[in-house]
Short mmCIF file of C-alpha atoms and ligand atoms in Angstrom, two decimals:
data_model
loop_
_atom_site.label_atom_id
_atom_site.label_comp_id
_atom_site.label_asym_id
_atom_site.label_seq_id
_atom_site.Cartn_x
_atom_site.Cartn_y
_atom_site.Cartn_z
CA UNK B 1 21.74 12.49 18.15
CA UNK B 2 23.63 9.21 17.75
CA UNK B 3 21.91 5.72 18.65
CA UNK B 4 23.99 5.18 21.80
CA UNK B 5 22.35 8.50 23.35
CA UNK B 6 18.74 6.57 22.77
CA UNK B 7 17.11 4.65 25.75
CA UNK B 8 14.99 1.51 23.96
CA UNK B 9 11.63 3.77 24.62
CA UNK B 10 13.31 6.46 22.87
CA UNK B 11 14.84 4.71 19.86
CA UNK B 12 11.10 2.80 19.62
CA UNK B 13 9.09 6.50 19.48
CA UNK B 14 12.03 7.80 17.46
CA UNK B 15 11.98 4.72 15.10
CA UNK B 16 7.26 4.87 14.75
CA UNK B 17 7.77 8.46 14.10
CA UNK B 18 10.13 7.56 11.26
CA UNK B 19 8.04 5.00 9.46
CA UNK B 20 5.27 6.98 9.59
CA UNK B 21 7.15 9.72 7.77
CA UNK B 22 8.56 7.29 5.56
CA UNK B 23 5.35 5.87 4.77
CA UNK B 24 3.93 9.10 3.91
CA UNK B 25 7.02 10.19 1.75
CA UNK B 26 6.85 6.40 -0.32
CA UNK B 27 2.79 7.03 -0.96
CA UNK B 28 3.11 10.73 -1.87
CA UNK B 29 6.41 9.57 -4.26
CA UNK B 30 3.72 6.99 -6.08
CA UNK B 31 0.76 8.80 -6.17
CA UNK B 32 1.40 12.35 -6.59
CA UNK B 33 4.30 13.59 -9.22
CA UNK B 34 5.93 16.09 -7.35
CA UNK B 35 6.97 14.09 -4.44
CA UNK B 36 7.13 16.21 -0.93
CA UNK B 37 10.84 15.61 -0.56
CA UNK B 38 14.42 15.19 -2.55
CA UNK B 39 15.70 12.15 -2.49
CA UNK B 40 18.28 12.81 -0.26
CA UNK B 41 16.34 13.60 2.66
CA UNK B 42 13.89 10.30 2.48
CA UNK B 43 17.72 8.50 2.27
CA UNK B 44 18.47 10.12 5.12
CA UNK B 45 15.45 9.07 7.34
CA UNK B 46 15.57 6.00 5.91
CA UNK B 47 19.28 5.61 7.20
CA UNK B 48 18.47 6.55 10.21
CA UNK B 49 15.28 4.64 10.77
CA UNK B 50 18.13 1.09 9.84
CA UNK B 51 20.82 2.53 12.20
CA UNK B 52 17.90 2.76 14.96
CA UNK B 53 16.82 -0.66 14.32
CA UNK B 54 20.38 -2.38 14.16
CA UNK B 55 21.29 -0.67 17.31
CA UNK B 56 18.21 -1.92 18.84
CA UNK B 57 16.44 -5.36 16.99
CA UNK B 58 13.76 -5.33 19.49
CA UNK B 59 11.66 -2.22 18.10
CA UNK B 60 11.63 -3.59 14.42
CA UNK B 61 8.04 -4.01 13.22
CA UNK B 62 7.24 -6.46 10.32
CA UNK B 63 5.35 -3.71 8.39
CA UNK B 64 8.33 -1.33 9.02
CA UNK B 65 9.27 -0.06 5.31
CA UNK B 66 13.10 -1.62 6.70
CA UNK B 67 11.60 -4.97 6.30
CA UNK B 68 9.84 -4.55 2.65
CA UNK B 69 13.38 -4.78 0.70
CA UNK B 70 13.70 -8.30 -0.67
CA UNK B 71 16.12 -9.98 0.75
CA UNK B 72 14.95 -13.68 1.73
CA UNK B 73 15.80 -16.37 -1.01
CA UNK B 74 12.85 -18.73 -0.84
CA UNK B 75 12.89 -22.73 -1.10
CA UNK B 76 9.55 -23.15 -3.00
CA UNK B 77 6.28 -21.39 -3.22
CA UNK B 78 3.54 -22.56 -0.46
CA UNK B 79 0.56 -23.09 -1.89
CA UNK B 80 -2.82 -20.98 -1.28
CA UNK B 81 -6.16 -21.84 -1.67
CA UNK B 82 -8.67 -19.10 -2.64
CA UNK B 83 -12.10 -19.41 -0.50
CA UNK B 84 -13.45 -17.21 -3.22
CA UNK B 85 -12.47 -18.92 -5.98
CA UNK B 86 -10.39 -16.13 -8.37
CA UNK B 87 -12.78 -16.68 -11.67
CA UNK B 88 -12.50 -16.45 -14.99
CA UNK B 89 -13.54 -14.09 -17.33
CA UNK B 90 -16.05 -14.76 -20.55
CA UNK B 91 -14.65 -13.33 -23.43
CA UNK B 92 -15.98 -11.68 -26.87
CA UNK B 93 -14.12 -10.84 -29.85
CA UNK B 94 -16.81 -8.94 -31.90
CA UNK B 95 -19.89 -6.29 -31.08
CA UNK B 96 -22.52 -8.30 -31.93
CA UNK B 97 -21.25 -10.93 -29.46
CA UNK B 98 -20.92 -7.87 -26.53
CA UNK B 99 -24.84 -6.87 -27.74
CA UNK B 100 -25.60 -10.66 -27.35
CA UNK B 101 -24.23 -10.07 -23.78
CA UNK B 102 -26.03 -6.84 -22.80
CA UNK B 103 -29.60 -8.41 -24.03
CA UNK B 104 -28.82 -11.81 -22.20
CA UNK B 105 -28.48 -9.38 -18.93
CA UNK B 106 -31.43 -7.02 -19.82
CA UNK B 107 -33.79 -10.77 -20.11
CA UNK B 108 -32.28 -12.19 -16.82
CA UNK B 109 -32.91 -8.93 -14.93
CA UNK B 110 -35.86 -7.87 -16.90
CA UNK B 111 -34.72 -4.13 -17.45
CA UNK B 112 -31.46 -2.36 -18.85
CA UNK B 113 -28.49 -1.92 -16.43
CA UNK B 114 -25.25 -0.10 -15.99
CA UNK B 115 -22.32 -1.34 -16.61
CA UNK B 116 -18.55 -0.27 -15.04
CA UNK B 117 -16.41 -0.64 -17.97
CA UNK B 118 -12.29 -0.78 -17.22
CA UNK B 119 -9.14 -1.65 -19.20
CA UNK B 120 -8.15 -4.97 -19.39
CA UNK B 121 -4.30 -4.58 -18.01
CA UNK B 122 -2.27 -6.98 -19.41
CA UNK B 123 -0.57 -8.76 -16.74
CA UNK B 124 -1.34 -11.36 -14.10
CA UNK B 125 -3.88 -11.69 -11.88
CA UNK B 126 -2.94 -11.70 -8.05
CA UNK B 127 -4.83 -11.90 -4.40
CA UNK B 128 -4.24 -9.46 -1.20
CA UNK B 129 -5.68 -10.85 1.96
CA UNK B 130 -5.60 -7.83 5.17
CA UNK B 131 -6.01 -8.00 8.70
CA UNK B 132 -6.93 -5.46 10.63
CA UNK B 133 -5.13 -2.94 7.73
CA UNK B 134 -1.93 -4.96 7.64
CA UNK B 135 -0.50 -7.03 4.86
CA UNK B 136 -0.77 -10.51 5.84
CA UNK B 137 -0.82 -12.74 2.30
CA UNK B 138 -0.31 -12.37 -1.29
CA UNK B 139 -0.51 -14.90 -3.85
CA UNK B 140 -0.94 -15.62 -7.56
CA UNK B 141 -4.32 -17.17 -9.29
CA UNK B 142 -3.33 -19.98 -9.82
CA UNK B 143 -5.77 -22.19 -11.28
CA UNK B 144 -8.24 -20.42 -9.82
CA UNK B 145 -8.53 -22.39 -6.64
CA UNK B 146 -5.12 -23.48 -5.72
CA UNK B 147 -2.29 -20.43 -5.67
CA UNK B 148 1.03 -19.88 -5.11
CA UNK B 149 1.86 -17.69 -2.03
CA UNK B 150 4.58 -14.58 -3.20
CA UNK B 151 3.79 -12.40 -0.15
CA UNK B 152 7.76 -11.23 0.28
CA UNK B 153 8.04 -10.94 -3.93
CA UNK B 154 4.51 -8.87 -3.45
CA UNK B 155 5.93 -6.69 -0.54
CA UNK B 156 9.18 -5.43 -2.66
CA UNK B 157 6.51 -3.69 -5.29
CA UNK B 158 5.81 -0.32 -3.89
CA UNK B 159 2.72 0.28 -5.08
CA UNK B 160 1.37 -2.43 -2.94
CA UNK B 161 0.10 -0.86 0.40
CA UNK B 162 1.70 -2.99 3.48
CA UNK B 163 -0.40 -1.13 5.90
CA UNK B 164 -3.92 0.78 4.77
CA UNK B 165 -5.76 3.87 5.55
CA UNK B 166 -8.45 1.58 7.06
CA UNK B 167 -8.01 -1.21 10.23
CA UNK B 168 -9.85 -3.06 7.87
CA UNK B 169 -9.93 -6.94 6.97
CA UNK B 170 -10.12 -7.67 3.17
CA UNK B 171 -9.56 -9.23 0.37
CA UNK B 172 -8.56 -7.45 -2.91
CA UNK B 173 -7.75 -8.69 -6.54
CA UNK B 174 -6.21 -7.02 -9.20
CA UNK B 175 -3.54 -6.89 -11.84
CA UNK B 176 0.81 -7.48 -11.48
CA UNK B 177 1.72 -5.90 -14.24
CA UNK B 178 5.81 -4.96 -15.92
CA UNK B 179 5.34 -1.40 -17.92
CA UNK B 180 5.91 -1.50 -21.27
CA UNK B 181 9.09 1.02 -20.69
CA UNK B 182 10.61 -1.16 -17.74
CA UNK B 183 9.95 -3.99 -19.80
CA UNK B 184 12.16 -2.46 -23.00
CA UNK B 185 14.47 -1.83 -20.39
CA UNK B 186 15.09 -5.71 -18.85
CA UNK B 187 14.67 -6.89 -22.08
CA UNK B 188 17.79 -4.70 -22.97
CA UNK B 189 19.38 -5.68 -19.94
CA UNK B 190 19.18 -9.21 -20.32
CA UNK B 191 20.66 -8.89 -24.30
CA UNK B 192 23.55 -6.88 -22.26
CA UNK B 193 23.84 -10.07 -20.13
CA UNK B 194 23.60 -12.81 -22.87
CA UNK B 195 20.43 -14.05 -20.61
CA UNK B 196 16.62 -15.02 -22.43
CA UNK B 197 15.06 -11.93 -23.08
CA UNK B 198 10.74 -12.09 -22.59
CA UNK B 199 8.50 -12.61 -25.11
CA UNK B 200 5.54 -9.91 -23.64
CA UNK B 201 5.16 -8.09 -20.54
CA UNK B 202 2.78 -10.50 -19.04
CA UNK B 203 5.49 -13.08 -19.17
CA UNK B 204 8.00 -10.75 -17.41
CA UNK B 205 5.76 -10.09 -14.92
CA UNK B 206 5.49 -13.41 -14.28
CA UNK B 207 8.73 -14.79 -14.31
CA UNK B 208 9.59 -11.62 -11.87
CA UNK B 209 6.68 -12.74 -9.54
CA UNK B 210 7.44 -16.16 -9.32
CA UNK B 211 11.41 -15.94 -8.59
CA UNK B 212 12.49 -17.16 -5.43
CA UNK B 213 15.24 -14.75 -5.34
CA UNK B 214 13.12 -11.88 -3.92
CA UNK B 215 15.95 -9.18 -4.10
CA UNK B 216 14.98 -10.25 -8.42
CA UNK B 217 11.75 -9.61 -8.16
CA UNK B 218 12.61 -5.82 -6.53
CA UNK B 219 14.63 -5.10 -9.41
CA UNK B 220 11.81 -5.80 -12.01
CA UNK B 221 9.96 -2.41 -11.23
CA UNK B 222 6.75 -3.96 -11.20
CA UNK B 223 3.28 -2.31 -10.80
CA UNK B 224 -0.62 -3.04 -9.75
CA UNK B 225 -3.85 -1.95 -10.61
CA UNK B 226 -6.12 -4.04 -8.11
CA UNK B 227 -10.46 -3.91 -9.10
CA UNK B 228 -12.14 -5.68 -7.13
CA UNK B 229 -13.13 -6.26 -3.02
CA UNK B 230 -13.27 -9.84 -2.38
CA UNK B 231 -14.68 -9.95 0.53
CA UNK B 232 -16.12 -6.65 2.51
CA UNK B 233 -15.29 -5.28 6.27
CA UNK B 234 -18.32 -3.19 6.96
CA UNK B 235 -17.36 -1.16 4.27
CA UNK B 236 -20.37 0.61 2.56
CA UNK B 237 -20.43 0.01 -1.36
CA UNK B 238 -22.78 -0.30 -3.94
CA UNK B 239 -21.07 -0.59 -6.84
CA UNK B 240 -17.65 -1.72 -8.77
CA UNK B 241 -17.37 2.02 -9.72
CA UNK B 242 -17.68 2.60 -5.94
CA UNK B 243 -15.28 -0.07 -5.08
CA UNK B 244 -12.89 0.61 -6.96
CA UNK B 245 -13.03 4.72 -5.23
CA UNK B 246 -12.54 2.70 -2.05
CA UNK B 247 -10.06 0.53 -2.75
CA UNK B 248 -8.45 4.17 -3.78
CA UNK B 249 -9.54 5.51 -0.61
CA UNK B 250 -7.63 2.71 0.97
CA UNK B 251 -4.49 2.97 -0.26
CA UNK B 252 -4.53 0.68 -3.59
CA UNK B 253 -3.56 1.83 -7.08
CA UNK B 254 -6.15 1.53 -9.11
CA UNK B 255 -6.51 2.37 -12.50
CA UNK B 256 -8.07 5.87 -13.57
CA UNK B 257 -9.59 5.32 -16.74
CA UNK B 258 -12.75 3.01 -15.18
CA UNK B 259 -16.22 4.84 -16.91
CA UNK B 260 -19.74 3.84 -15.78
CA UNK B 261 -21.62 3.12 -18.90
CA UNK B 262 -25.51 3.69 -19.01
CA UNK B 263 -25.54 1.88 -22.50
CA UNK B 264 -23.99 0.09 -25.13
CA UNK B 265 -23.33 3.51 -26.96
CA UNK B 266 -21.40 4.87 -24.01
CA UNK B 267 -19.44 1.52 -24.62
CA UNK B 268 -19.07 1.95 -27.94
CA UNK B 269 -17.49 5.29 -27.04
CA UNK B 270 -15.45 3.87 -24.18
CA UNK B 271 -13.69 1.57 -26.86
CA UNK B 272 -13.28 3.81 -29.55
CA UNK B 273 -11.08 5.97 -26.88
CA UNK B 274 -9.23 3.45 -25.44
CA UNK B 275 -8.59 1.73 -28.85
CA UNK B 276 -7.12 4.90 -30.25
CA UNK B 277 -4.81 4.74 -27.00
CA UNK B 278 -3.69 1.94 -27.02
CA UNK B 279 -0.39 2.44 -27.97
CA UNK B 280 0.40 5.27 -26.37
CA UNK B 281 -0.58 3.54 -22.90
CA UNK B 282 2.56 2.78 -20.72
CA UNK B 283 1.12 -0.74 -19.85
CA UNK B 284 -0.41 -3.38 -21.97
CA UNK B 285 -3.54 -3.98 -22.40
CA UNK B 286 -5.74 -6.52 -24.02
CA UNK B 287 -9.61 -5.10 -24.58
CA UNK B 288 -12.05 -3.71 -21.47
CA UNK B 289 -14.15 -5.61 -19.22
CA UNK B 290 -17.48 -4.96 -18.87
CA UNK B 291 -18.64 -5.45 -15.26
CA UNK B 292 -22.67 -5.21 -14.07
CA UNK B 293 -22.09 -2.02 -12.29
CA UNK B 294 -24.99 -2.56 -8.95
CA UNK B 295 -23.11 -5.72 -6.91
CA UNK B 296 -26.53 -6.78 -5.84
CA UNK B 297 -27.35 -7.39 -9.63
CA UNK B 298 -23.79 -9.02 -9.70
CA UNK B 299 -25.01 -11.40 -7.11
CA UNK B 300 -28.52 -11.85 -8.24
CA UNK B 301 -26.67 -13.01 -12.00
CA UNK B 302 -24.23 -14.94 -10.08
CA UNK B 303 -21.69 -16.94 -12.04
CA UNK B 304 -21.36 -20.12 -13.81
CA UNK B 305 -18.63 -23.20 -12.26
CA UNK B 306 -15.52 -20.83 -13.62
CA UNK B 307 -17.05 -17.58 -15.06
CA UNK B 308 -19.31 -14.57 -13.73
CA UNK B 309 -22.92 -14.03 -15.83
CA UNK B 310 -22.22 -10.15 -14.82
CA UNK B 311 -19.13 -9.53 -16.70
CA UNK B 312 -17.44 -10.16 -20.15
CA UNK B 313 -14.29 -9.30 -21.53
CA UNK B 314 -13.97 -7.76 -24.90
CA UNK B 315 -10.51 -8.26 -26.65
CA UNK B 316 -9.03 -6.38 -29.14
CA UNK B 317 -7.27 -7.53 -31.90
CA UNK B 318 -3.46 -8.22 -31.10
CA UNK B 319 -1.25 -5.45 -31.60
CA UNK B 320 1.32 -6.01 -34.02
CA UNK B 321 4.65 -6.14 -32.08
CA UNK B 322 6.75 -3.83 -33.91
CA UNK B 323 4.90 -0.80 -33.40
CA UNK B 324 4.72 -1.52 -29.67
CA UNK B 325 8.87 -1.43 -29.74
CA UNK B 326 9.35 1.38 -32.25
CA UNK B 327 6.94 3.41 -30.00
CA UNK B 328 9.33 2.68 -27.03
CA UNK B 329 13.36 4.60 -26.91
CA UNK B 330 15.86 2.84 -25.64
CA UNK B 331 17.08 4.12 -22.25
CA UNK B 332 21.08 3.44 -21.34
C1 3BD M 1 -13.52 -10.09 -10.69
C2 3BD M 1 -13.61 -10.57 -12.12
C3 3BD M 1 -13.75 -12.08 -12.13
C4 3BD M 1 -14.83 -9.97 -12.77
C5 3BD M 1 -12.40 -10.11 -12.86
N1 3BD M 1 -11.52 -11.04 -13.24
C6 3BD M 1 -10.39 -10.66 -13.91
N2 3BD M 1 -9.54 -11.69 -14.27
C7 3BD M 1 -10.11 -13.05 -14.14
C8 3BD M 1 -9.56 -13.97 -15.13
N3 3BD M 1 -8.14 -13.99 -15.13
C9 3BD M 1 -7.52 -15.11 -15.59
N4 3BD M 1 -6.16 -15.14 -15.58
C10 3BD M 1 -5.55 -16.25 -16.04
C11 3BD M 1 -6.28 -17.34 -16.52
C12 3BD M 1 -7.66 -17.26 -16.52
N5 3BD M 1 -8.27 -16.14 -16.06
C13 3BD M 1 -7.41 -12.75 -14.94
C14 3BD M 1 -8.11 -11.67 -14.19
C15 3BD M 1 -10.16 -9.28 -14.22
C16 3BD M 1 -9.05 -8.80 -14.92
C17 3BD M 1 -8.95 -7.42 -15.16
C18 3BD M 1 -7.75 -6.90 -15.88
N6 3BD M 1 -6.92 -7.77 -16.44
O1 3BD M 1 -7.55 -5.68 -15.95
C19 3BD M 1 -9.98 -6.54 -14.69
N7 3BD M 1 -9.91 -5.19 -14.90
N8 3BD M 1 -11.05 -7.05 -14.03
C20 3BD M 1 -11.16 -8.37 -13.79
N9 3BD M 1 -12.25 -8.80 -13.12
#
């Protein structure tokens, strides 16, 4: 029925009935790959949801999925600071250096442990603070202490949750990254408009995070994969295999191909796959991290002034440029 027909309370019920549809749709659309419904009818809803809101201002909600477009044009980047400090990660080049690792652990904790092993995404690392479920901050790492805040660039990627499953307060950290394929495409784009055309994902991603022009930063079709809970609500986990499920649980993307190894073999394994992959994976990576899988070991190792005792990096060599392009069609 038209807006005019709507008393406020109506258009208000009308208008949380919508988002929570349009919620729904948006997560089903990036997690599952037949989404529910054509495009036509989210557009619809989606119309109708603005038309509600223009007609009456007073029942727009900050987290309504109205509000995520980008849209402001920001002066300058506040800056953050990180109470947990975002760290940074030790990293090996060779096996014998991981083994070196592994029996420096085994000594400290005086028995062999488990270890969650995960890709290393190549992008750039960023923090999500949430209150009470809701989106309240975003912000690079910075130099580990001091970040920038990018909340509204944050809110225009969709695979960032505004609101989650859970009332819950946290603090999550993952991975911005550009795909390689929406990277071949700006790259493209910005030959077709005589602009500077990026060197590596990573550096698209960042540029795209750090515009000011937020409706830019939409654009770049930029993704997450977050891995780790800052700081914990009651929530009841164990391990970084588990927290990673619950950041799942919660409404994050997180990436699938995390493999809780019992020994160095299994890790030996765990590269062999991933190395053979490579390639064909639609983001970058850059090696695996190895992560103490029981967080009270994590906390027992503790970490150094910048860098955890509980985790390493491994990196593989780089991979020659070409074939990354020649593996990747041009799309017009
Ligand atoms: C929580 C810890 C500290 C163990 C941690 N720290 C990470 N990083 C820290 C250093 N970072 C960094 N960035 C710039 C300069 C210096 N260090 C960039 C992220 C991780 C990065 C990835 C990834 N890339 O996929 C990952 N799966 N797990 C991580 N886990």
């Amino acid at each position: 029925k038209p807006v005019t027909a709507y008393s406020e309370q109506e258009a208000s019920e009308a208008a949380i009935a919508l988002r929570q549809t349009l919620n729904q749709w948006s997560e089903d659309y990036y997690t599952k790959d037949n989404p529910e419904v054509e495009d036509h009818v989210y557009d619809a809803a989606y119309r109708d949801l603005q038309e509600l809101e223009t007609a009456f201002p007073s029942i727009v909600t900050p987290d309504s999925i109205t509000q995520r477009v980008g849209g402001a044009v920001l002066s300058g980047f506040t800056k953050v600071r990180h109470e947990i400090p975002m760290l940074s990660m030790g990293d090996v080049f060779s096996r014998d250096e991981l083994t070196e690792f592994d029996q420096r652990i085994q000594k400290n904790v005086g028995h062999p442990v488990a270890y969650n092993v995960e890709l290393k995404i190549d992008g750039l690392a960023i923090s999500l603070v949430y209150e009470n479920g809701k989106l309240v901050q975003g912000s690079t790492r910075g130099d580990g202490t001091i970040g920038e805040d990018i909340t509204q660039n944050l809110q225009t990627i969709s695979s960032i949750p505004q609101t989650l499953t859970k009332p819950v307060s946290i603090e999550v950290r993952g991975e911005c990254y550009m795909p390689k394929q929406a990277f071949a495409n700006l790259n493209h784009q910005q030959e077709e408009r005589g602009e500077a055309v990026f060197a590596n994902p990573r550096n698209a991603a960042a540029g795209s995070l750090r515009q000011l022009d937020t409706r830019v930063t939409k654009a770049r079709k930029l993704d997450t994969f977050i891995y780790t809970i800052s700081t914990f609500d009651d929530l009841q986990v164990k391990t970084q295999h588990e927290a990673i499920e619950t950041l799942e649980e919660l409404g994050f993307m997180t990436n699938p191909t995390q493999r809780v190894c019992h020994n160095l073999e299994e890790v030996w394994q765990y590269i062999d796959d991933y190395q053979a992959q490579r390639d064909d994976l639609p983001y970058g990576i850059d090696g695996i991290v190895l992560k103490v899988n029981d967080l009270k070991l994590q906390s027992q190792l503790g970490h150094t002034v910048k860098v955890p005792r509980w985790e390493i990096a491994y990196k593989f060599p780089p991979e020659e440029a070409q074939t990354v392009v020649r593996k990747i069609e041009w799309t017009v």
